[in-house]
């Protein structure tokens, strides 16, 4: 599956925003929940792409690990998501 170069740039920006939200989550825990959800959804998309192109588990493992860690953080912090700016 050949993806255009702009898609790789957009994916990098999306992952950077999710990581930044997790860092902000050290001070505002609702941001950790939002960042984890953001990265979890991104990871699901990444896993689907890896499965579609029939990559090996070794190639797919990093995004699976990111997805699992993101979902764990999300479920730990999900109760605080209602405090996220704009959700009040």
Coordinates of C-alpha atoms in Angstrom, one line a residue, residues 2 7-9 11 14 19 23 25-26 28-29 35-36 50-52 58 61 63-65 69 72-73 80 85:
X2 CA 1.7 3.1 -1.2
X7 CA 0.0 11.3 4.8
X8 CA 3.2 10.4 6.6
X9 CA 3.6 14.0 7.6
X11 CA 0.4 11.0 10.8
X14 CA -1.2 13.6 14.8
X19 CA 2.3 12.9 22.8
X23 CA 2.9 15.5 28.6
X25 CA -1.4 15.5 31.3
X26 CA 1.3 15.6 34.0
X28 CA -3.8 18.6 33.9
X29 CA -5.0 15.0 34.1
X35 CA -4.1 12.4 24.5
X36 CA -4.4 8.7 25.3
X50 CA -0.3 -3.1 9.0
X51 CA -2.8 -5.9 8.8
X52 CA -4.0 -4.8 5.4
X58 CA 7.7 -7.8 14.3
X61 CA 4.4 -4.8 17.3
X63 CA 2.0 0.2 17.1
X64 CA 0.2 -2.6 19.0
X65 CA 2.3 -1.7 22.1
X69 CA -0.4 1.5 26.5
X72 CA -4.5 1.6 29.6
X73 CA -3.8 5.2 30.3
X80 CA -11.3 12.9 34.2
X85 CA -11.7 22.0 28.1

